[in-house]
PDB file of C-alpha atoms in Angstrom:
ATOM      1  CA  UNK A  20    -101.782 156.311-140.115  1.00 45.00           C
ATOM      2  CA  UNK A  21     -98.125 156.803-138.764  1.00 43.00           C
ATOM      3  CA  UNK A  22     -99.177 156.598-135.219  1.00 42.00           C
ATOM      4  CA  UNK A  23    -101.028 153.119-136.064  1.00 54.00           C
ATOM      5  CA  UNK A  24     -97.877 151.799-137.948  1.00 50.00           C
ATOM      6  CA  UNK A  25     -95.196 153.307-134.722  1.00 52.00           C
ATOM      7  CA  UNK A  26     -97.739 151.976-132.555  1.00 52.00           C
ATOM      8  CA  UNK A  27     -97.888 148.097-134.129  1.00 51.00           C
ATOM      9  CA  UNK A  28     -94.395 148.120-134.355  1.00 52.00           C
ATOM     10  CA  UNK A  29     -93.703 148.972-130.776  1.00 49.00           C
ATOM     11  CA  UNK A  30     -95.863 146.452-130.190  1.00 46.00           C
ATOM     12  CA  UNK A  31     -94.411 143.649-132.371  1.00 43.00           C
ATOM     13  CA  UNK A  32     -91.074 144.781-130.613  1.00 46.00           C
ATOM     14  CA  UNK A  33     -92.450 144.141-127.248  1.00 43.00           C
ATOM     15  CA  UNK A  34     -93.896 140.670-127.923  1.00 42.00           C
ATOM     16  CA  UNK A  35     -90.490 139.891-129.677  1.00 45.00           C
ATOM     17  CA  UNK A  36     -88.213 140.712-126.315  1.00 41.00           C
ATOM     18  CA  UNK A  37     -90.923 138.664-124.136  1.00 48.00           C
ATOM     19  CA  UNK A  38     -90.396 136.017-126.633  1.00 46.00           C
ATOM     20  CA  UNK A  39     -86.704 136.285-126.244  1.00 43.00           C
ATOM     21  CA  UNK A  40     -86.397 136.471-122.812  1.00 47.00           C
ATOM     22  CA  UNK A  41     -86.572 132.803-121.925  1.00 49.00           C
ATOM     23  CA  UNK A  42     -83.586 132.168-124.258  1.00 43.00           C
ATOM     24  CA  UNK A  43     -81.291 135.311-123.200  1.00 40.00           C
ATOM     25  CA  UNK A  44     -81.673 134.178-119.244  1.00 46.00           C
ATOM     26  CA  UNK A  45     -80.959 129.881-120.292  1.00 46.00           C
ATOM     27  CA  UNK A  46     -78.168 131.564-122.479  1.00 44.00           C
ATOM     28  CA  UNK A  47     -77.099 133.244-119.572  1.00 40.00           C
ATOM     29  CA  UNK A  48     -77.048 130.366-117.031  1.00 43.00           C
ATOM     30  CA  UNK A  49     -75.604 127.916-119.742  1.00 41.00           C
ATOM     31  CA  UNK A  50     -72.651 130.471-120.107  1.00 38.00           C
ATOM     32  CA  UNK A  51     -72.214 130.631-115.891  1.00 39.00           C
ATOM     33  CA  UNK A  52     -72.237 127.124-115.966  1.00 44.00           C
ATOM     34  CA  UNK A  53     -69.452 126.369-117.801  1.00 53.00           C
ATOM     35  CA  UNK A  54     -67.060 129.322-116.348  1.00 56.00           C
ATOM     36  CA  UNK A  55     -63.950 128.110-115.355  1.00 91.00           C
ATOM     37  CA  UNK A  56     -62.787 127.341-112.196  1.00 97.00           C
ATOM     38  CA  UNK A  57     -58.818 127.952-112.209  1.00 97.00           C
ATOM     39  CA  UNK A  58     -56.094 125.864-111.232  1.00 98.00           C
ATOM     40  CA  UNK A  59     -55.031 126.315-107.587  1.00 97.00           C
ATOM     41  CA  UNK A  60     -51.167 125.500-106.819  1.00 97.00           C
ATOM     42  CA  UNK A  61     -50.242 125.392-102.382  1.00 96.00           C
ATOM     43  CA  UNK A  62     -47.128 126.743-101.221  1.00 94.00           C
ATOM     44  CA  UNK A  63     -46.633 123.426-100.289  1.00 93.00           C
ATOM     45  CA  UNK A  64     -45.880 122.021-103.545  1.00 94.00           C
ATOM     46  CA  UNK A  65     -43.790 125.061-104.156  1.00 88.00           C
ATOM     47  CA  UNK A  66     -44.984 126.356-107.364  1.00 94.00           C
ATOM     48  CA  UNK A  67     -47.853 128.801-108.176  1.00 95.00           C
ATOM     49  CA  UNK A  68     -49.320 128.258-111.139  1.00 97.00           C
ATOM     50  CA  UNK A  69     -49.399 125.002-113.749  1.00 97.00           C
ATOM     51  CA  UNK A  70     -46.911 127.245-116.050  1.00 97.00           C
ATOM     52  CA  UNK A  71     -44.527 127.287-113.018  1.00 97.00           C
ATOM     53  CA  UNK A  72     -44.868 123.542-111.795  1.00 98.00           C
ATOM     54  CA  UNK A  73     -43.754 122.531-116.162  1.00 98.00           C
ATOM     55  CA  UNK A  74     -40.887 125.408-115.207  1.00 97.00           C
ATOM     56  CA  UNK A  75     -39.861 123.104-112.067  1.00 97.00           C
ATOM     57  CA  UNK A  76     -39.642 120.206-113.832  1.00 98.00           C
ATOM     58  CA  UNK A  77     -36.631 120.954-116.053  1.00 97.00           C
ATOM     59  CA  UNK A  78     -35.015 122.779-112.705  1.00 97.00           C
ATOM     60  CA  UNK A  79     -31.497 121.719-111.650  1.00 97.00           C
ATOM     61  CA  UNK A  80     -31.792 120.069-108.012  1.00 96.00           C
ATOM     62  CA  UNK A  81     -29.029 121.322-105.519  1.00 94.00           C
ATOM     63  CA  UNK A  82     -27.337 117.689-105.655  1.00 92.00           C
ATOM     64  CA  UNK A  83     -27.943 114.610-108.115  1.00 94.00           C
ATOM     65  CA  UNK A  84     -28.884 111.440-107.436  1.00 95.00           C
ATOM     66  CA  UNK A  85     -27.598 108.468-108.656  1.00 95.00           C
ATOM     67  CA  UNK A  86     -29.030 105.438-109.869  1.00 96.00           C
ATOM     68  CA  UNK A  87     -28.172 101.766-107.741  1.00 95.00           C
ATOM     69  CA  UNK A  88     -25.446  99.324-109.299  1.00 94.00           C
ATOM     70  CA  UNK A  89     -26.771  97.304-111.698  1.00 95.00           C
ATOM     71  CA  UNK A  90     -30.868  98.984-111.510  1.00 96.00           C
ATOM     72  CA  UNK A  91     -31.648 100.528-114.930  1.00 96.00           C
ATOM     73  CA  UNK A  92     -28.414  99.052-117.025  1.00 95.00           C
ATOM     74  CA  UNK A  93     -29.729 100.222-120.516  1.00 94.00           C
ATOM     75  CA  UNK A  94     -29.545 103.836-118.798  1.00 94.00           C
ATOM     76  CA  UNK A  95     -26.341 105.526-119.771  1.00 91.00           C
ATOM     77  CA  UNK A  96     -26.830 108.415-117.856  1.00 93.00           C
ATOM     78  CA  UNK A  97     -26.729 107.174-114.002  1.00 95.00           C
ATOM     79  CA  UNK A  98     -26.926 110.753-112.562  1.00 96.00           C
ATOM     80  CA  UNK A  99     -30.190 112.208-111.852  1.00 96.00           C
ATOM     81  CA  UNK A 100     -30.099 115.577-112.037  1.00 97.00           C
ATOM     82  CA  UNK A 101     -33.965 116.970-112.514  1.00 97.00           C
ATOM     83  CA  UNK A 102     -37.574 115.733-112.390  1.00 98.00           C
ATOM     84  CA  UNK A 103     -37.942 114.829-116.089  1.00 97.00           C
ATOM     85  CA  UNK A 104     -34.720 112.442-115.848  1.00 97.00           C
ATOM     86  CA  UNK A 105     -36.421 110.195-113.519  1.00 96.00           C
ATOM     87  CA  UNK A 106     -39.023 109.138-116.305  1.00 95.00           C
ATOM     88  CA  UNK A 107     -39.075 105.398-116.281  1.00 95.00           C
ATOM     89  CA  UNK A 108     -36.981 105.188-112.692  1.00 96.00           C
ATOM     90  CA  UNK A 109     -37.814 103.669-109.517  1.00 95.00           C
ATOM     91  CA  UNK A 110     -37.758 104.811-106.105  1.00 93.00           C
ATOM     92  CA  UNK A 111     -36.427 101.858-104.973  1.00 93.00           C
ATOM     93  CA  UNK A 112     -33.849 102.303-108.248  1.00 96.00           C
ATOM     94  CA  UNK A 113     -32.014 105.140-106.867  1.00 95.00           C
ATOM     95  CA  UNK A 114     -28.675 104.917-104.718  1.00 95.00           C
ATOM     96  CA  UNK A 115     -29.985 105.760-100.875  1.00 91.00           C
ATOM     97  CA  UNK A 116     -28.719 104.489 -97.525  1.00 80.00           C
ATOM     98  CA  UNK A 117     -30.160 105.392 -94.984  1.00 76.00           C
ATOM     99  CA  UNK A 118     -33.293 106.463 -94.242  1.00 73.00           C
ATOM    100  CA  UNK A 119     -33.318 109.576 -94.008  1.00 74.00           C
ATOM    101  CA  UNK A 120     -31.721 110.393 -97.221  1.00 89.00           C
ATOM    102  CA  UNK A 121     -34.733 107.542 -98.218  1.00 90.00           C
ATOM    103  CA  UNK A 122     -37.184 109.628 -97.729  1.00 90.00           C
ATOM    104  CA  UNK A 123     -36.141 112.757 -98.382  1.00 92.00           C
ATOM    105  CA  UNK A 124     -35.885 110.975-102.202  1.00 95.00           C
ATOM    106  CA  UNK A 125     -38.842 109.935-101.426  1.00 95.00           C
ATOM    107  CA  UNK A 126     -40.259 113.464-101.228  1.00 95.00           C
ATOM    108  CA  UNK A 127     -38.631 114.435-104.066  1.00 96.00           C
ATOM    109  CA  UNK A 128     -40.061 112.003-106.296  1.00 97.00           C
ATOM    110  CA  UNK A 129     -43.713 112.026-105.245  1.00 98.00           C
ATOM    111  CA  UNK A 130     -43.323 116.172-105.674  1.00 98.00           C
ATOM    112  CA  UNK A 131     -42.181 115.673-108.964  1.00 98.00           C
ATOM    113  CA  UNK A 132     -45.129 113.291-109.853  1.00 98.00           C
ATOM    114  CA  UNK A 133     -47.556 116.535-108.428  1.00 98.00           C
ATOM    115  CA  UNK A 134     -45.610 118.634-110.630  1.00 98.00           C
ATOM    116  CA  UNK A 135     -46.565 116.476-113.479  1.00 98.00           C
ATOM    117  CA  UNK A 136     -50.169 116.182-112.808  1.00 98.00           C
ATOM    118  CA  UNK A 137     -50.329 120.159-111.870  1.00 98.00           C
ATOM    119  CA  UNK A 138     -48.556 120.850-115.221  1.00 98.00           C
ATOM    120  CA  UNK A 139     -51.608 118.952-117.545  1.00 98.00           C
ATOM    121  CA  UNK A 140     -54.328 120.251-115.568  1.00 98.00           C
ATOM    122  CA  UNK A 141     -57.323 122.071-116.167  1.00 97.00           C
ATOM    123  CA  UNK A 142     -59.513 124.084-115.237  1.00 97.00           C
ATOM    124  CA  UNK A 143     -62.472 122.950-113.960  1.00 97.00           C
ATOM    125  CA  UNK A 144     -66.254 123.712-114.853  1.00 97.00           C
ATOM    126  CA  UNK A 145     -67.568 122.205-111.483  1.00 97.00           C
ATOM    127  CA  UNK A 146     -66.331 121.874-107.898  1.00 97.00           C
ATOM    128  CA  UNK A 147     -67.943 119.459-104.853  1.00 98.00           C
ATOM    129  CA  UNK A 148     -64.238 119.622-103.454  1.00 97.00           C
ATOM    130  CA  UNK A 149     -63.169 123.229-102.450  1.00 95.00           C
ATOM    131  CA  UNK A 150     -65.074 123.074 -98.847  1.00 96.00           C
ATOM    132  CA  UNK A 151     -62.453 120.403 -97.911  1.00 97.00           C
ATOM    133  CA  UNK A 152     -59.475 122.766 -97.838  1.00 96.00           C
ATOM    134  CA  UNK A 153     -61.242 124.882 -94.889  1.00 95.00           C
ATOM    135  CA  UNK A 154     -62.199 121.988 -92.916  1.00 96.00           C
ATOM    136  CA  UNK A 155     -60.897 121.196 -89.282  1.00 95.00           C
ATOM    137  CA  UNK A 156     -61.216 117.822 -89.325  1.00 96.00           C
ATOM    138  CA  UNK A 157     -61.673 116.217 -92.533  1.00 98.00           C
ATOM    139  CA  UNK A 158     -61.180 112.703 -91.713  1.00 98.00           C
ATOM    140  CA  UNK A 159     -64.924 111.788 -92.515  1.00 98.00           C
ATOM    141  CA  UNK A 160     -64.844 112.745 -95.922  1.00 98.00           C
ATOM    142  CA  UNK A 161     -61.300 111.876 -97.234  1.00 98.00           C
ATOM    143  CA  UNK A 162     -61.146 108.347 -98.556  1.00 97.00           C
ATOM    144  CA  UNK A 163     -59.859 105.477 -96.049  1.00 97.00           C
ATOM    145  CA  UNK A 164     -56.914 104.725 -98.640  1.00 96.00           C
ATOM    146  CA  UNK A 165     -55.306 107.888 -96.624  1.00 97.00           C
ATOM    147  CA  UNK A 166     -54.417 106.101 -93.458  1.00 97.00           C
ATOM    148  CA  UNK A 167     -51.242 104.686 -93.279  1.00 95.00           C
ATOM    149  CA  UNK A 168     -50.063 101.907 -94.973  1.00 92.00           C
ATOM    150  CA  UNK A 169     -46.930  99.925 -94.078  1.00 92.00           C
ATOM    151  CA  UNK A 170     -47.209  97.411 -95.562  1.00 90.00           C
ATOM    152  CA  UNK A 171     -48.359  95.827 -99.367  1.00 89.00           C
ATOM    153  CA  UNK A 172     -51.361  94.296 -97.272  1.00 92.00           C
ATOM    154  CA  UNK A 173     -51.910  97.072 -95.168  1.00 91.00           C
ATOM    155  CA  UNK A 174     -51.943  99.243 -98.624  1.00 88.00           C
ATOM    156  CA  UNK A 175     -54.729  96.797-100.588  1.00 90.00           C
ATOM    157  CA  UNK A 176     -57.008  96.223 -97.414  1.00 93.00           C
ATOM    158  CA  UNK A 177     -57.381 100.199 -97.013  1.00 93.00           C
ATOM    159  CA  UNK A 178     -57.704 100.578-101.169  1.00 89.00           C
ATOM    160  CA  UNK A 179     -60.580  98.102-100.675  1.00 93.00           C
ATOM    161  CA  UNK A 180     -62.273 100.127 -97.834  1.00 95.00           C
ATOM    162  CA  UNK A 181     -62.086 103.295-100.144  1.00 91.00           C
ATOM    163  CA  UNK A 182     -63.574 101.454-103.089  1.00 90.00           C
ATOM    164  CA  UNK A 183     -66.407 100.544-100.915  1.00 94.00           C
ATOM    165  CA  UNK A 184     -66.889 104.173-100.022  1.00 95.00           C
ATOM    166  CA  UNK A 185     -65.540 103.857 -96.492  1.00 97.00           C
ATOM    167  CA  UNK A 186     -64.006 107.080 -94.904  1.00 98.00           C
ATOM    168  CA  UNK A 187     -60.522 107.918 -93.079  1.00 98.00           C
ATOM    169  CA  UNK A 188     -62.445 107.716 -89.586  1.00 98.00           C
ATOM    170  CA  UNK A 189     -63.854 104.955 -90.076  1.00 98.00           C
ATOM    171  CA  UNK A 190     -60.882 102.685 -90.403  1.00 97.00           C
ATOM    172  CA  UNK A 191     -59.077 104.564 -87.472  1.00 97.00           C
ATOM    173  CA  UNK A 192     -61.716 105.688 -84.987  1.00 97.00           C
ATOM    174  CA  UNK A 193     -59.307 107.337 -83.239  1.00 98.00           C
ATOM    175  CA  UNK A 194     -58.128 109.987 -85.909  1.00 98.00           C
ATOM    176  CA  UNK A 195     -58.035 113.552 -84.895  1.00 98.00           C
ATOM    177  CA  UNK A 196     -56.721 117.075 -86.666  1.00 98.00           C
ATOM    178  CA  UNK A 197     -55.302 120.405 -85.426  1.00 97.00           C
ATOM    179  CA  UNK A 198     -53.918 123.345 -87.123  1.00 96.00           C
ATOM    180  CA  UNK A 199     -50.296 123.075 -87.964  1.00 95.00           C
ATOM    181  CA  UNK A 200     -47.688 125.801 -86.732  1.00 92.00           C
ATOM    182  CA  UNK A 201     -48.771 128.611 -89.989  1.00 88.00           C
ATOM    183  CA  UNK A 202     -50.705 126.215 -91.087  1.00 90.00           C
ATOM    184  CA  UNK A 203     -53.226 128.424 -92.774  1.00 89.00           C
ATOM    185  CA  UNK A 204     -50.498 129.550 -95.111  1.00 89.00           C
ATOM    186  CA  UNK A 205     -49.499 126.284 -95.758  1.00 92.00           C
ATOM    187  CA  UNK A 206     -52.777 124.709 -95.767  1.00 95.00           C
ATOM    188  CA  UNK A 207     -50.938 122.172 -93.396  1.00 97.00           C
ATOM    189  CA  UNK A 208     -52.937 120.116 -90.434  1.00 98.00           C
ATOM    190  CA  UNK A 209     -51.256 117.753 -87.994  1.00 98.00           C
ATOM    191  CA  UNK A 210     -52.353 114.422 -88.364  1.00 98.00           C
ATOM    192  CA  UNK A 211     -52.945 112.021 -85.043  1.00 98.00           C
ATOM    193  CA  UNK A 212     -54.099 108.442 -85.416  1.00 97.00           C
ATOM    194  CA  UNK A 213     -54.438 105.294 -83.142  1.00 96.00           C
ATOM    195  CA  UNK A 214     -50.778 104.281 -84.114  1.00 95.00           C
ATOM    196  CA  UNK A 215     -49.476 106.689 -86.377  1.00 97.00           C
ATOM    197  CA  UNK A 216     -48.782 110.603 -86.471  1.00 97.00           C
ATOM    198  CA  UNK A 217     -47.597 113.229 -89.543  1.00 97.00           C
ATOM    199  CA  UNK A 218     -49.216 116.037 -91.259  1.00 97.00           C
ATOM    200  CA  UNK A 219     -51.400 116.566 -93.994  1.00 98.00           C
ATOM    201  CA  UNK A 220     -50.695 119.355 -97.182  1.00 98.00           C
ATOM    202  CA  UNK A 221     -53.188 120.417 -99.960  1.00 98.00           C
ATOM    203  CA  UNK A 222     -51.305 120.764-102.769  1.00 98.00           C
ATOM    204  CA  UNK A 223     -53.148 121.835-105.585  1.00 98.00           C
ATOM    205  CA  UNK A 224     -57.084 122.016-107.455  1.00 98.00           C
ATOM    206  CA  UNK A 225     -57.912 121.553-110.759  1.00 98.00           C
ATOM    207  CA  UNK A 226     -59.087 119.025-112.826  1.00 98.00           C
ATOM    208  CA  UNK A 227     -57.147 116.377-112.892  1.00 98.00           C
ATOM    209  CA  UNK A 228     -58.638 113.577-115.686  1.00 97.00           C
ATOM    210  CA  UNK A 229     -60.575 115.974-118.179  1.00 96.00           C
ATOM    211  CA  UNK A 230     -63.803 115.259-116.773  1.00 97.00           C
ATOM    212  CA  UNK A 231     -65.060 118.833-115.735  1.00 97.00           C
ATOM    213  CA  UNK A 232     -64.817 118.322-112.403  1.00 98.00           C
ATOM    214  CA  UNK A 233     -62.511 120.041-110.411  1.00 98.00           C
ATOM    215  CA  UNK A 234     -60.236 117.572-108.290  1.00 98.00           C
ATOM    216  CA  UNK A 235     -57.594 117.902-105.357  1.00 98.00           C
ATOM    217  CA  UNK A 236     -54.309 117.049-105.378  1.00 98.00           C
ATOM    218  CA  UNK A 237     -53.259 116.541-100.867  1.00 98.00           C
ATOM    219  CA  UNK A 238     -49.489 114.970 -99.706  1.00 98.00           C
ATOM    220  CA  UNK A 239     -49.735 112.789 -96.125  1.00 97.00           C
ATOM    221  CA  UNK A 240     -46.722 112.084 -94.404  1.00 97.00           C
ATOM    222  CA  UNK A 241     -47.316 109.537 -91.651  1.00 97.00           C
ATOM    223  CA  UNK A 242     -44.984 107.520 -89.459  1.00 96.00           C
ATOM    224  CA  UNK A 243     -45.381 104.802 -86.741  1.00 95.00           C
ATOM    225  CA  UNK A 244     -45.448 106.385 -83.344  1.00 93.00           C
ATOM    226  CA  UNK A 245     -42.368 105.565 -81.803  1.00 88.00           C
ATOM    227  CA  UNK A 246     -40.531 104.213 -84.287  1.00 86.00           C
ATOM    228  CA  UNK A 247     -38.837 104.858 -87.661  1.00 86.00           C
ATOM    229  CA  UNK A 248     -41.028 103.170 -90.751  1.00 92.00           C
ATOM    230  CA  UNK A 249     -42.931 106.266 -92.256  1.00 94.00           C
ATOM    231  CA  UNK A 250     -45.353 105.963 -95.255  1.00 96.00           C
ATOM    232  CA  UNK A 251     -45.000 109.101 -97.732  1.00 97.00           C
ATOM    233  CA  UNK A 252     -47.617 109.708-100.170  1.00 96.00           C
ATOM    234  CA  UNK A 253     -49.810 112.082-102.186  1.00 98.00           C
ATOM    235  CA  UNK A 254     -53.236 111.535-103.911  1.00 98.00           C
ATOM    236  CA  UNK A 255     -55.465 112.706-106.659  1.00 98.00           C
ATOM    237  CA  UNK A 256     -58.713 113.121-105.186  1.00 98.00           C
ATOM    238  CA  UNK A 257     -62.265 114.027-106.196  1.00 98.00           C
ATOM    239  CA  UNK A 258     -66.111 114.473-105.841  1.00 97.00           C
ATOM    240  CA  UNK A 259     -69.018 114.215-108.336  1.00 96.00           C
ATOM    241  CA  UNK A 260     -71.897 115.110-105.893  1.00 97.00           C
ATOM    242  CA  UNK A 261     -71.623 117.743-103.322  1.00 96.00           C
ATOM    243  CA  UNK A 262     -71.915 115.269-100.358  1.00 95.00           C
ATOM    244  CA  UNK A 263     -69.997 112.037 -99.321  1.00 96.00           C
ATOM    245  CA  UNK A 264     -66.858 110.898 -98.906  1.00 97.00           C
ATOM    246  CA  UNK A 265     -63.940 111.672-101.979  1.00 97.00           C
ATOM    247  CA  UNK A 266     -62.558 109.039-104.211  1.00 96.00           C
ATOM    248  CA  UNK A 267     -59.249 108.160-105.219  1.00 96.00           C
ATOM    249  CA  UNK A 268     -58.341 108.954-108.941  1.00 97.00           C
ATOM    250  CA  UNK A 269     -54.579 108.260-108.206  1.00 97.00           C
ATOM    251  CA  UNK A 270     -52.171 107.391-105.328  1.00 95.00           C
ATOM    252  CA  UNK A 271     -48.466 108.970-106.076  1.00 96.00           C
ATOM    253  CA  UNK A 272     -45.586 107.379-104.093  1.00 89.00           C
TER     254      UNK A 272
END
């Protein structure tokens, strides 16, 4: 009689883990799907970790700035001292001559807009973006709004060609890529266009606007060949699908 009830029970306990099975292994993929993906900080943006970029924020710069007479009069602090004091300020606000010391400002701010956006992020649950920061020549899927703008109108006619899904190269046919001096460390290419030369720098990954998937956060710095005018800016971008050109989520400048 014991070997019949051992017997049905093995039994019943075999049928019950065939039963199971289905619902252990969708367990199991539902919990790989939503693993994290980490937030990835560049050297470039000279911080490591989201922890460290919130750190920078607060950080004493070398020398202050100070704000333009008469910009910003409700301000009674005119010295600029750290990223977090330039809340509500300008670049065009702040007391630069010439144009060097313009852009290197310039720099300064946008970096301290990444160092916002890497402070808040997340990490991500999916990522059609990661392949981009190996790529030799990206130019065919990063977003047209890349290519240099100097001007209002050059800025909304490129916009317009990245809403419309249109890529880098195809606004500037003759755009080409190499390898910066340790650019590998940097995650640095040179950037060549048809009038127009500078370098490319991913900054950071994460996700960027709480959606789950994981965005990238590049800086371009591009200036008219031969001349002085330069166009400085960074941008939030991202991928749903794991072909196609990126979108723009937001331009920092």
């Amino acid at each position: 009689m014991s070997m019949n009830i051992n017997g049905t029970r093995t039994l019943l306990t075999l049928l019950s883990l065939t039963w199971l099975m289905p619902f252990v292994a969708a367990h199991a993929q539902k919990r790989e799907a939503s693993a994290s993906l980490p937030v990835q900080v560049m050297p470039g943006l000279q911080a490591t970790s989201p922890e460290e970029a919130a750190a920078a924020l607060t950080r004493e710069w070398r020398a202050p700035y100070t704000l333009r007479e008469g910009k910003l009069p409700a301000r009674r602090e005119r010295e600029l001292r750290r990223c977090t004091d330039l809340d509500g300020v300008g670049v065009n606000d702040v007391d630069v001559t010439v144009t060097h010391e313009f852009h290197a400002f310039q720099m300064k701010f946008i970096q301290c807009r990444a160092l916002q956006r890497v402070a808040r992020a997340q990490p991500s649950r999916v990522s059609h973006v990661r392949e981009v920061l190996t790529m030799k020549a990206p130019g065919e899927v990063l977003p047209a709004a890349l290519a240099a703008a100097f001007s209002d109108e050059d800025a909304g006619r490129l916009a317009k060609a990245a809403r419309t899904g249109r890529s880098w190269h195809d606004v500037d046919k003759a755009l080409r890529f190499e390898m910066a001096p340790n650019g590998a460390q940097w995650r640095e290419l040179q950037v060549q266009g048809e009038s127009d030369e500078g370098y490319l720098q991913w900054w950071a990954t994460g996700d960027f606007n709480a959606d789950g998937y994981e965005d990238v956060l590049v800086f371009r710095s591009l200036g008219a060949t031969g001349g002085s005018i330069a166009d400085l800016a960074a941008f939030v971008l991202t991928r749903t699908q794991p072909k196609g050109v990126f979108q723009v989520l937001e331009r920092l400048r």
